[in-house]
């Protein structure tokens, strides 16, 4: 990534503010994510990282500022929201697979009902994706029969089945047992290498250092510092960043 | 060890059976000592009672009177189940509403209704109805269409007419064709992804058949002689043949059960070794079949004749409903009217008249059960984690689609078992009809035993009836429960 090639802006946030009652979770976020860029958002818990990416696909509603995804501004217009949501894939901390559907049905549900794909085509795609995340043999099982790591990989496949232009990851490894974290991170790395635009909220510093094009450090609802992994881990400028790094490294 | 196990099984069985026999004998001798004997003669003589309402207000036998009571109970239960489910679901969803007024209203409703005894509520409605206006010749709100008075509520009625059964044959054929087309279209949609409007097409087909049926249904009168002939053939079957068939069916059922039982025990490595318990179950299944045969031939020889006569009557009745080229409308309607036969004007028999007793009981049980159903629905929806809705939304599913495909299937699983309990409660609670004098089974039964003194017999019939109804509801609810469970895992 040289940064010289001209790339379109995929996500633009301008002065995004968000309150939960009296508590201000986001205090004016300005951020731009380009096409094929991998951005890792770091920060202590309660700093507004999750809120930010949940605002990007309208799971939370921001009260001030503008969010523009792939040229479409997020407003209350339902059609806009559904269009953006089907182009922005999201992976949750708690997987949120549908427990009453098989793995195959979990993945094909949205392609069939939202994208109106023929079932056969949707199932072929689902098998390709399951292959990609390394668990094609689990297609006919139910989520409850899979391990946490496998469930999270299914969740990634489910999001990819909508052929999104952006993928959001909300602490995808935080609910996993330590020995399962790597299998999920490997899938995410592979995804980053294929040029997917990604915003990842995580506490995995190794992943951030290795995969991120850019790191954004947030605290108390503000972006404190941003830069390349090299700059961020070896030569941070802000005191708050230094403090955070000293606490976790 | 094996011997001890076997002996213990047999000893327990003997103890239970002899215990039951002992209590039965004891009860019998106690009753005889007090000069109480059981007799079912009251079922076949004229009870000389007048019922408040029902399919036959002047029953010719005791059995007929009880049957009218049962039909009344079933009527109020069936209407109650439907209304309570609809109302309960609406209130349950309303209680989750973010609209403050809607939310508080439904909460208040639930808290008031749940905390007042049902009997009090039924009496309350009876009092409320008593305050409504008297019947006169310009009764409103909509005269001769929808009239409300202290005698009850009158509505127009639609009922099957002369051409109904002939027409139904055409409609059923239409329903079958519609079903086939629906599945065909659904498969097509899944395979090609094109919208095929499966449901609207299927409904359209049924509607077309129903419309055409209005013209051609006299042709289907040819079925009449066929049904009558079937009835005649059934009647000609000797009782012995029926008994043998019933026995064969019971042996087949036991055999099938044993086969499935053994199949379940079969592993890829071959048939697992049977435990004593398994062998006992197999023997027990065989023994049950044997007891069934004894029942058919020895204990209740009349059963076969009764079965065959009922079937014959059924087909003859069906035969009378059809006649080659018989014309006539399938459905007829009539409006309620007011007539004066005695001192005061009253509703005529035309139209659907909901009596004040029926209304008081219905309002009581519907509102009461709806309050509980509302809480069950709310709990079911809340039991689906928020993450499920979010995940569905994040995939681009619209709200309706997310509700239909993700939330409801999971909520139903939680809702159904307690819902079944509420249905059972509703049916059993209709026995409070006695408080407002609605002619349900309990009220009719009580009148009957006051006149004949056959308390024990009537109570036995009550218990048998409510047990049967409850089992029926349990079976239906369980059927859906199992289906949902299979879908889930």
XYZ file of C-alpha atoms in Angstrom:
738
model
C 0.000 0.000 0.000
C 1.842 3.056 -1.167
C -0.945 5.477 -0.503
C -0.216 7.167 -3.814
C -2.793 5.379 -5.942
C -6.042 7.274 -6.189
C -8.722 5.571 -4.159
C -12.322 6.542 -3.632
C -13.584 7.423 -0.186
C -15.687 4.545 1.092
C -16.782 5.929 4.441
C -16.764 9.556 5.459
C -17.678 10.741 8.940
C -17.982 14.472 9.560
C -18.394 15.739 13.117
C -20.416 12.728 14.228
C -21.891 13.172 17.706
C -23.951 10.701 19.663
C -25.556 10.819 23.093
C -27.040 8.023 25.193
C -29.298 10.099 27.429
C -26.937 12.522 29.156
C -23.850 10.547 28.309
C -22.022 11.681 25.194
C -20.536 8.629 23.531
C -19.141 10.338 20.423
C -17.786 13.893 20.623
C -17.397 14.868 17.002
C -15.693 12.166 14.949
C -14.037 13.133 11.655
C -12.793 10.106 9.788
C -12.358 8.948 6.222
C -11.848 5.356 5.157
C -10.732 4.732 1.598
C -11.528 1.826 -0.627
C -9.473 -1.323 0.137
C -8.161 0.220 3.350
C -7.945 -1.733 6.596
C -8.505 0.507 9.607
C -8.118 -0.811 13.137
C -9.798 1.143 15.897
C -8.142 0.837 19.307
C -8.982 2.327 22.648
C -9.950 1.544 26.219
C -13.422 0.141 26.837
C -16.126 2.787 26.873
C -14.200 4.993 24.466
C -16.932 4.832 21.802
C -15.252 2.438 19.325
C -18.209 0.082 19.047
C -20.693 2.946 19.003
C -18.836 4.464 16.061
C -18.990 1.393 13.850
C -22.544 0.650 14.926
C -23.447 4.140 13.733
C -21.899 3.390 10.347
C -24.605 0.822 9.544
C -27.275 2.575 11.538
C -27.639 0.083 14.373
C -27.272 3.247 16.447
C -28.558 6.611 15.275
C -26.152 9.555 15.496
C -27.664 12.895 16.477
C -25.254 15.334 14.854
C -22.889 15.297 11.922
C -22.909 13.336 8.685
C -22.027 9.764 7.790
C -21.640 8.973 4.102
C -21.188 5.361 3.023
C -20.193 4.744 -0.590
C -21.624 8.121 -1.588
C -24.966 7.629 0.195
C -25.684 9.678 3.288
C -27.297 7.903 6.245
C -30.666 9.474 6.923
C -33.928 8.213 8.302
C -34.962 7.095 4.820
C -35.573 3.354 5.254
C -34.614 2.501 1.686
C -31.240 4.159 2.143
C -30.643 2.284 5.352
C -31.518 -1.102 3.865
C -29.360 -0.407 0.815
C -26.381 0.573 2.958
C -26.866 -2.337 5.316
C -26.825 -4.813 2.463
C -23.533 -3.309 1.271
C -21.931 -3.128 4.704
C -21.251 -6.478 6.348
C -21.043 -6.660 10.113
C -19.507 -9.216 12.435
C -20.530 -9.065 16.086
C -18.721 -9.914 19.279
C -21.459 -12.435 20.180
C -21.662 -13.943 16.642
C -25.468 -13.545 16.594
C -26.015 -16.529 14.328
C -29.658 -17.569 13.964
C -29.943 -20.624 16.241
C -33.061 -22.025 14.554
C -31.440 -22.227 11.106
C -28.708 -24.505 9.796
C -25.329 -22.999 8.918
C -26.324 -23.145 5.246
C -29.644 -21.382 5.904
C -27.914 -18.789 8.083
C -25.692 -17.869 5.152
C -28.287 -18.045 2.379
C -31.146 -16.276 4.213
C -30.227 -12.726 3.214
C -28.987 -13.506 -0.347
C -32.275 -15.298 -1.090
C -34.671 -12.853 0.557
C -32.858 -9.538 0.145
C -30.786 -10.060 -3.003
C -33.497 -12.352 -4.502
C -30.930 -14.888 -5.608
C -32.017 -18.342 -6.758
C -31.520 -20.817 -3.938
C -29.098 -22.949 -5.919
C -26.853 -19.997 -6.701
C -26.987 -18.811 -3.080
C -26.041 -22.277 -1.848
C -23.119 -22.565 -4.262
C -21.837 -19.220 -3.044
C -22.360 -20.269 0.578
C -20.310 -23.438 0.033
C -17.512 -21.387 -1.544
C -17.515 -19.064 1.455
C -17.567 -21.937 3.947
C -14.603 -23.374 2.056
C -12.859 -20.051 2.351
C -13.360 -19.860 6.113
C -12.329 -23.497 6.378
C -15.465 -25.307 7.567
C -17.328 -26.668 4.517
C -18.203 -29.872 6.375
C -20.409 -28.002 8.905
C -22.998 -26.748 6.407
C -25.878 -28.890 7.660
C -25.258 -28.404 11.364
C -26.896 -25.879 13.654
C -24.951 -23.012 15.292
C -25.295 -24.598 18.723
C -23.306 -27.604 17.535
C -20.249 -25.525 16.568
C -17.388 -24.132 18.649
C -17.100 -20.392 19.214
C -14.354 -19.981 16.651
C -16.316 -21.911 14.053
C -19.442 -19.853 14.792
C -17.541 -16.602 14.302
C -16.157 -17.878 10.987
C -19.704 -18.731 9.910
C -20.741 -15.204 10.914
C -18.003 -13.815 8.648
C -19.150 -16.073 5.800
C -22.745 -14.952 6.389
C -21.737 -11.298 6.107
C -19.630 -12.001 3.005
C -22.538 -13.786 1.317
C -24.144 -10.394 0.723
C -20.989 -9.457 -1.238
C -20.504 -6.304 0.826
C -18.150 -3.486 -0.136
C -17.191 -2.823 3.480
C -16.830 -5.157 6.450
C -17.210 -3.961 10.035
C -15.830 -6.095 12.856
C -17.008 -5.303 16.387
C -14.530 -7.020 18.713
C -14.821 -10.285 16.775
C -12.465 -12.257 19.034
C -13.413 -10.901 22.467
C -15.922 -13.658 23.234
C -13.642 -16.471 22.103
C -11.491 -18.899 24.032
C -7.793 -18.082 23.513
C -7.078 -21.118 21.359
C -9.794 -20.110 18.883
C -8.734 -16.516 18.359
C -6.097 -17.358 15.761
C -8.439 -19.193 13.409
C -10.713 -16.158 13.253
C -7.857 -13.681 12.849
C -6.427 -15.820 10.026
C -9.703 -15.553 8.149
C -9.706 -11.786 8.661
C -6.113 -11.479 7.448
C -6.934 -13.426 4.338
C -9.900 -11.144 3.788
C -7.726 -8.040 4.160
C -5.288 -9.407 1.589
C -8.059 -9.723 -0.975
C -8.565 -5.970 -0.782
C -11.723 -5.765 1.265
C -12.359 -2.418 2.947
C -12.436 -3.171 6.663
C -12.941 -1.364 9.942
C -11.941 -3.538 12.866
C -12.516 -2.776 16.526
C -10.251 -5.099 18.471
C -7.852 -5.569 21.333
C -5.559 -7.839 19.297
C -2.404 -5.710 19.014
C -0.608 -8.331 16.929
C -3.342 -8.228 14.339
C -3.345 -4.418 14.339
C 0.402 -4.245 13.829
C 0.433 -6.841 11.075
C -2.677 -6.119 9.038
C -3.755 -2.513 9.576
C -3.046 0.199 7.005
C -3.959 2.734 9.600
C -4.687 2.726 13.311
C -7.160 5.046 14.970
C -6.898 5.479 18.717
C -10.035 6.634 20.480
C -10.710 7.736 24.006
C -13.794 9.302 25.611
C -15.593 9.509 22.276
C -12.824 11.330 20.463
C -10.122 10.334 18.015
C -6.927 11.015 19.923
C -4.370 9.896 17.404
C -4.169 8.143 14.073
C -1.385 6.886 11.877
C 0.388 3.852 10.482
C 0.998 0.901 12.798
C 4.688 1.725 12.774
C 4.120 5.285 13.927
C 1.507 4.205 16.426
C 3.400 1.428 18.164
C 6.927 2.822 18.032
C 6.535 6.568 18.107
C 3.184 7.794 19.411
C 2.921 11.527 19.944
C 0.037 11.857 22.375
C 0.440 11.170 26.077
C -2.874 9.346 26.286
C -1.763 6.953 23.551
C 1.471 6.293 25.371
C -0.400 5.587 28.585
C -2.775 3.184 26.812
C 0.085 1.332 25.144
C 2.041 1.073 28.383
C -1.011 -0.475 30.022
C -1.624 -3.184 27.500
C 1.761 -4.021 26.030
C -30.114 -60.684 39.623
C -32.086 -60.959 36.414
C -34.681 -63.069 38.172
C -35.075 -60.525 40.955
C -35.531 -57.707 38.461
C -38.214 -59.626 36.624
C -39.998 -60.650 39.746
C -39.953 -57.051 40.999
C -41.480 -55.781 37.762
C -44.262 -58.346 37.897
C -44.868 -57.799 41.609
C -45.217 -54.033 41.112
C -47.666 -54.581 38.281
C -49.752 -57.000 40.345
C -49.717 -54.637 43.329
C -50.911 -51.679 41.259
C -53.666 -53.621 39.513
C -54.908 -55.302 42.670
C -54.725 -51.985 44.529
C -56.952 -50.351 41.932
C -59.351 -53.295 41.991
C -59.453 -53.132 45.793
C -60.351 -49.441 45.843
C -62.998 -49.934 43.180
C -64.529 -52.816 45.099
C -64.365 -50.842 48.352
C -66.038 -47.822 46.805
C -68.684 -50.072 45.301
C -69.521 -51.779 48.586
C -69.536 -48.448 50.448
C -72.010 -47.077 47.965
C -74.146 -50.193 48.144
C -74.127 -50.006 51.946
C -75.538 -46.475 51.686
C -77.998 -47.666 49.087
C -76.354 -45.638 46.346
C -76.071 -47.536 43.134
C -74.742 -46.437 39.818
C -77.249 -46.432 37.045
C -77.076 -44.869 33.612
C -80.789 -45.152 32.959
C -81.256 -41.390 33.364
C -79.341 -40.932 30.124
C -82.074 -42.540 28.064
C -85.247 -41.144 29.652
C -86.782 -37.716 29.160
C -85.312 -35.344 31.736
C -88.140 -32.822 31.441
C -85.820 -29.826 31.588
C -85.738 -26.730 29.497
C -82.306 -25.418 28.516
C -81.477 -21.735 28.220
C -79.928 -22.099 24.791
C -78.258 -24.625 22.523
C -78.814 -26.888 19.544
C -81.877 -28.394 21.249
C -83.554 -26.516 24.097
C -86.041 -29.314 24.765
C -83.878 -32.431 24.871
C -85.707 -35.752 24.696
C -83.191 -37.732 26.763
C -80.678 -37.077 29.517
C -77.822 -37.933 27.161
C -79.155 -35.446 24.639
C -79.338 -32.748 27.342
C -75.722 -33.361 28.332
C -74.718 -33.319 24.673
C -76.368 -29.910 24.226
C -74.399 -28.736 27.259
C -71.172 -30.090 25.784
C -71.812 -28.330 22.478
C -72.422 -25.077 24.359
C -69.172 -25.528 26.271
C -67.306 -26.264 23.055
C -68.889 -23.231 21.385
C -67.887 -20.760 24.062
C -64.427 -22.373 24.325
C -63.766 -22.253 20.590
C -64.845 -18.630 20.209
C -62.954 -17.784 23.400
C -59.712 -19.429 22.254
C -59.684 -17.493 19.004
C -60.584 -14.110 20.518
C -58.247 -14.503 23.511
C -55.339 -15.380 21.226
C -55.900 -12.374 18.961
C -56.534 -9.920 21.801
C -53.694 -11.308 23.926
C -51.200 -11.053 21.077
C -52.192 -7.453 20.340
C -51.950 -6.428 24.004
C -48.674 -8.311 24.449
C -47.109 -6.479 21.514
C -48.629 -3.198 22.712
C -46.922 -3.656 26.052
C -43.591 -3.623 24.238
C -44.546 -0.452 22.384
C -42.399 2.636 22.784
C -45.561 4.775 22.673
C -46.102 5.790 26.293
C -49.910 5.778 26.223
C -50.227 2.438 24.430
C -47.661 0.921 26.746
C -49.285 2.155 29.971
C -52.805 1.289 28.807
C -51.892 -2.314 28.126
C -49.954 -2.590 31.385
C -52.949 -1.256 33.313
C -55.287 -3.654 31.524
C -53.096 -6.634 32.347
C -52.599 -5.679 35.984
C -56.298 -5.100 36.629
C -57.555 -8.186 34.809
C -54.930 -10.530 36.221
C -55.574 -9.535 39.804
C -59.350 -9.854 39.924
C -60.853 -13.347 40.237
C -62.449 -14.595 37.040
C -65.731 -15.370 38.788
C -66.004 -11.742 39.892
C -65.286 -10.567 36.359
C -67.969 -12.810 34.850
C -70.504 -11.513 37.376
C -69.323 -7.975 36.597
C -70.054 -8.440 32.901
C -73.454 -9.932 33.715
C -74.242 -6.781 35.702
C -72.945 -4.532 32.928
C -75.126 -6.290 30.366
C -78.147 -5.865 32.642
C -77.715 -2.084 32.376
C -78.023 -2.153 28.586
C -81.265 -1.010 26.989
C -84.395 -3.145 26.794
C -85.494 -4.792 23.561
C -87.855 -2.625 21.528
C -88.837 -2.261 17.901
C -86.168 0.263 16.987
C -83.254 -1.224 18.862
C -79.795 0.028 17.791
C -76.987 0.707 17.181
C -77.858 -0.527 13.654
C -81.421 -1.760 13.616
C -81.887 -5.279 12.191
C -78.136 -5.615 11.593
C -76.348 -5.160 14.883
C -78.454 -4.806 17.993
C -77.377 -4.619 21.599
C -79.760 -5.071 24.491
C -79.878 -6.527 27.978
C -81.146 -9.768 26.399
C -77.921 -10.081 24.424
C -76.318 -9.097 21.156
C -77.858 -9.877 17.750
C -75.857 -10.095 14.522
C -76.511 -11.299 10.971
C -75.749 -14.959 10.396
C -74.377 -16.875 7.418
C -75.080 -20.592 7.275
C -74.753 -23.567 4.889
C -77.747 -23.959 2.633
C -79.036 -26.678 0.285
C -76.184 -26.468 -2.218
C -73.433 -26.185 0.392
C -71.968 -29.686 0.339
C -72.068 -30.006 -3.456
C -70.375 -26.625 -3.719
C -67.791 -27.573 -1.045
C -66.670 -30.475 -3.234
C -65.776 -28.006 -5.992
C -64.050 -25.704 -3.488
C -62.043 -28.620 -2.065
C -60.885 -29.604 -5.551
C -59.916 -25.950 -6.026
C -58.015 -25.983 -2.725
C -56.126 -29.085 -3.837
C -55.219 -27.559 -7.207
C -54.290 -24.287 -5.486
C -52.005 -26.137 -3.100
C -50.234 -27.903 -5.946
C -49.774 -24.642 -7.846
C -48.552 -22.921 -4.683
C -45.809 -25.489 -4.114
C -44.882 -25.469 -7.786
C -44.577 -21.680 -7.783
C -42.631 -21.666 -4.524
C -40.108 -24.131 -5.932
C -39.858 -22.035 -9.075
C -39.166 -18.921 -7.016
C -36.459 -20.683 -5.041
C -34.830 -22.050 -8.164
C -34.925 -18.957 -10.329
C -35.174 -16.189 -7.769
C -38.041 -14.597 -9.745
C -41.072 -13.399 -7.806
C -43.860 -15.828 -8.747
C -46.683 -14.542 -6.502
C -47.330 -18.070 -5.265
C -49.805 -17.216 -2.523
C -51.934 -14.764 -4.500
C -52.051 -17.146 -7.484
C -53.134 -20.039 -5.282
C -55.818 -17.963 -3.558
C -56.984 -16.753 -6.958
C -57.363 -20.333 -8.161
C -59.450 -21.236 -5.111
C -61.611 -18.148 -5.681
C -62.145 -19.088 -9.344
C -63.151 -22.620 -8.377
C -65.526 -21.234 -5.740
C -67.117 -18.913 -8.315
C -67.440 -21.598 -11.000
C -68.734 -23.949 -8.316
C -71.755 -21.695 -7.863
C -72.810 -22.633 -11.408
C -71.766 -26.262 -11.715
C -72.298 -27.615 -8.213
C -75.624 -29.379 -9.117
C -73.527 -31.759 -11.262
C -71.716 -32.964 -8.172
C -75.012 -34.219 -6.806
C -74.021 -37.543 -8.397
C -71.946 -38.165 -5.248
C -75.120 -38.578 -3.182
C -76.030 -42.138 -4.258
C -72.375 -43.111 -3.965
C -72.211 -42.019 -0.321
C -75.501 -43.782 0.388
C -74.153 -46.921 -1.273
C -71.001 -46.778 0.838
C -73.238 -46.490 3.901
C -75.222 -49.546 2.781
C -72.071 -51.560 2.142
C -70.709 -50.645 5.589
C -74.009 -51.669 7.139
C -73.802 -55.069 5.458
C -70.445 -55.894 7.066
C -70.940 -58.592 9.725
C -69.981 -57.539 13.251
C -67.503 -60.405 13.482
C -65.526 -59.013 10.539
C -65.318 -55.599 12.208
C -64.141 -57.202 15.433
C -61.485 -59.156 13.546
C -60.384 -55.997 11.692
C -60.115 -54.041 14.957
C -58.085 -56.872 16.475
C -55.816 -56.970 13.447
C -55.331 -53.200 13.677
C -54.331 -53.502 17.317
C -51.880 -56.314 16.612
C -50.459 -54.302 13.718
C -50.093 -51.202 15.898
C -48.266 -53.190 18.584
C -46.068 -54.847 15.949
C -45.245 -51.504 14.376
C -44.413 -50.017 17.757
C -42.094 -52.930 18.567
C -40.429 -52.650 15.172
C -39.813 -48.921 15.579
C -38.591 -49.480 19.118
C -36.078 -52.056 17.883
C -35.065 -49.811 14.968
C -34.270 -47.025 17.415
C -32.052 -49.367 19.383
C -30.227 -50.489 16.256
C -26.764 -48.987 15.923
C -24.381 -49.214 12.960
C -22.719 -52.078 14.812
C -25.952 -54.081 14.784
C -28.752 -54.513 17.280
C -27.701 -53.409 20.744
C -28.178 -55.923 23.501
C -31.688 -55.650 24.908
C -31.940 -54.810 28.581
C -34.599 -56.447 30.721
C -36.426 -53.161 30.658
C -36.541 -53.212 26.855
C -37.834 -56.766 26.833
C -40.453 -55.793 29.368
C -41.629 -52.934 27.164
C -41.911 -55.240 24.176
C -43.901 -57.752 26.184
C -46.049 -54.931 27.523
C -46.829 -53.720 23.991
C -47.886 -57.229 23.017
C -49.940 -57.543 26.189
C -51.721 -54.247 25.442
C -52.713 -55.521 22.008
C -54.054 -58.668 23.643
C -56.067 -56.612 26.136
C -57.428 -54.593 23.228
C -58.659 -57.775 21.591
C -60.268 -58.870 24.839
C -61.978 -55.464 25.014
C -63.362 -55.789 21.492
C -64.667 -59.342 21.906
C -65.514 -59.742 25.594
C -65.674 -56.561 27.649
C -67.452 -54.291 25.153
C -68.856 -56.335 22.277
C -71.187 -53.467 21.387
C -68.258 -51.260 20.348
C -67.985 -52.735 16.880
C -71.687 -52.428 16.184
C -71.652 -48.852 17.455
C -68.705 -47.995 15.209
C -70.278 -49.502 12.130
C -73.657 -47.877 12.777
C -72.084 -44.463 13.314
C -70.159 -44.763 10.079
C -73.291 -45.884 8.216
C -75.302 -43.000 9.626
C -72.522 -40.594 8.703
C -72.474 -41.710 5.068
C -76.253 -41.783 4.816
C -76.378 -38.261 6.221
C -73.756 -37.197 3.671
C -75.777 -38.948 0.956
C -78.827 -36.861 1.829
C -76.830 -33.675 1.351
C -76.252 -34.462 -2.339
C -78.746 -34.940 -5.113
C -78.174 -35.075 -8.865
C -78.908 -31.607 -10.321
C -80.126 -30.248 -7.002
C -79.795 -26.490 -7.260
C -79.706 -23.925 -4.535
C -77.370 -21.451 -2.948
C -74.410 -22.872 -1.032
C -74.659 -20.242 1.670
C -77.565 -18.264 2.996
C -77.646 -15.279 5.268
C -80.262 -13.819 7.525
C -80.549 -10.721 9.619
C -81.719 -10.615 13.222
C -85.286 -9.466 13.758
C -87.405 -8.379 16.659
C -90.739 -10.078 17.233
C -93.374 -9.945 19.919
C -94.915 -13.258 20.871
C -95.594 -12.650 24.553
C -95.877 -9.500 26.617
C -92.536 -8.040 25.553
C -90.689 -7.723 22.239
C -87.761 -10.101 21.893
C -85.166 -11.277 19.393
C -86.574 -13.766 16.907
C -84.739 -17.014 16.121
C -83.398 -15.455 12.945
C -79.815 -14.196 12.906
C -77.025 -14.886 15.329
C -78.122 -14.005 18.832
C -75.459 -13.985 21.507
C -77.390 -14.390 24.733
C -76.536 -12.299 27.764
C -75.242 -15.396 29.595
C -72.989 -16.399 26.711
C -71.746 -12.820 26.369
C -70.959 -12.419 30.082
C -69.071 -15.704 30.183
C -67.265 -15.011 26.912
C -66.173 -11.481 27.897
C -64.978 -12.809 31.234
C -62.859 -15.709 29.972
C -61.568 -13.873 26.886
C -60.311 -10.813 28.754
C -58.953 -12.886 31.608
C -57.071 -15.307 29.363
C -55.939 -12.504 27.038
C -54.158 -10.824 29.949
C -52.114 -13.966 30.564
C -51.517 -14.585 26.865
C -50.276 -10.998 26.536
C -47.619 -11.648 29.149
C -46.624 -14.883 27.421
C -46.312 -13.168 24.043
C -44.274 -10.358 25.588
C -41.985 -12.834 27.317
C -41.576 -14.794 24.082
C -40.563 -11.764 22.064
C -38.235 -10.512 24.808
C -36.666 -13.961 25.012
C -35.168 -13.456 21.557
C -31.870 -11.632 22.129
C -31.543 -8.115 20.689
C -28.487 -9.301 18.780
C -30.751 -11.423 16.571
C -32.699 -8.407 15.337
C -29.461 -6.458 14.912
C -27.821 -9.258 12.938
C -30.875 -9.528 10.688
C -30.873 -5.756 10.214
C -27.140 -5.697 9.506
C -27.743 -8.229 6.724
C -30.205 -5.867 5.102
C -33.396 -7.708 6.065
C -36.363 -5.369 6.370
C -38.176 -5.202 9.714
C -41.016 -7.401 8.523
C -38.697 -9.990 7.058
C -36.568 -10.029 10.206
C -39.698 -10.542 12.300
C -40.992 -13.339 10.070
C -37.760 -15.217 9.448
C -35.724 -14.601 12.586
C -37.672 -13.308 15.598
C -41.033 -15.104 15.404
C -39.686 -18.633 14.789
C -37.573 -18.243 17.909
C -40.296 -16.552 19.963
C -42.878 -19.234 19.069
C -40.693 -21.858 20.675
C -40.928 -20.017 23.992
C -44.567 -19.000 23.581
C -46.201 -22.269 22.622
C -45.941 -24.429 25.782
C -47.341 -21.812 28.218
C -49.899 -20.848 25.565
C -51.170 -24.429 25.641
C -51.622 -24.087 29.400
C -53.707 -20.949 28.937
C -55.887 -22.736 26.378
C -56.481 -25.542 28.876
C -57.319 -22.984 31.557
C -59.775 -21.204 29.290
C -61.682 -24.402 28.517
C -61.786 -25.428 32.159
C -62.765 -21.906 33.278
C -65.878 -21.965 31.090
C -67.367 -24.192 33.814
C -67.894 -20.932 35.751
C -70.862 -20.519 33.383
C -72.924 -21.807 36.267
C -72.578 -18.391 37.944
C -74.540 -16.643 35.198
C -76.774 -19.561 34.258
C -75.288 -20.284 30.849
C -76.350 -23.793 29.788
C -72.902 -25.354 29.616
C -72.146 -28.957 30.504
C -71.767 -28.254 34.221
C -74.979 -26.283 34.486
C -76.985 -28.859 32.535
C -75.382 -31.676 34.517
C -76.251 -30.026 37.801
C -79.883 -29.566 36.800
C -79.929 -33.172 35.684
C -78.593 -34.628 38.931
C -80.835 -32.424 41.008
C -83.750 -34.076 39.252
C -82.502 -37.650 39.027
C -80.105 -37.914 41.967
C -77.444 -39.462 39.713
C -74.639 -37.260 41.075
C -71.791 -39.727 40.739
C -72.580 -40.539 37.128
C -72.905 -36.898 36.093
C -69.653 -35.977 37.825
C -67.947 -38.862 36.037
C -69.228 -37.547 32.700
C -68.008 -34.026 33.550
C -64.571 -35.314 34.420
C -64.387 -37.471 31.342
C -65.434 -34.589 29.093
C -62.986 -32.023 30.463
C -60.218 -34.617 30.486
C -60.959 -35.412 26.844
C -60.990 -31.735 25.840
C -57.756 -31.055 27.701
C -56.033 -34.050 26.136
C -57.203 -32.938 22.701
C -55.729 -29.450 23.196
C -52.526 -30.944 24.604
C -52.163 -33.190 21.577
C -52.672 -30.303 19.153
C -50.277 -27.963 20.995
C -47.703 -30.730 21.323
C -47.924 -31.465 17.628
C -46.878 -27.899 16.791
C -44.369 -27.900 19.611
C -42.609 -30.949 18.215
C -42.678 -29.473 14.734
C -41.020 -26.285 15.954
C -38.440 -28.276 17.837
C -37.530 -30.296 14.771
C -37.175 -27.098 12.783
C -34.839 -25.805 15.423
C -32.559 -28.753 15.963
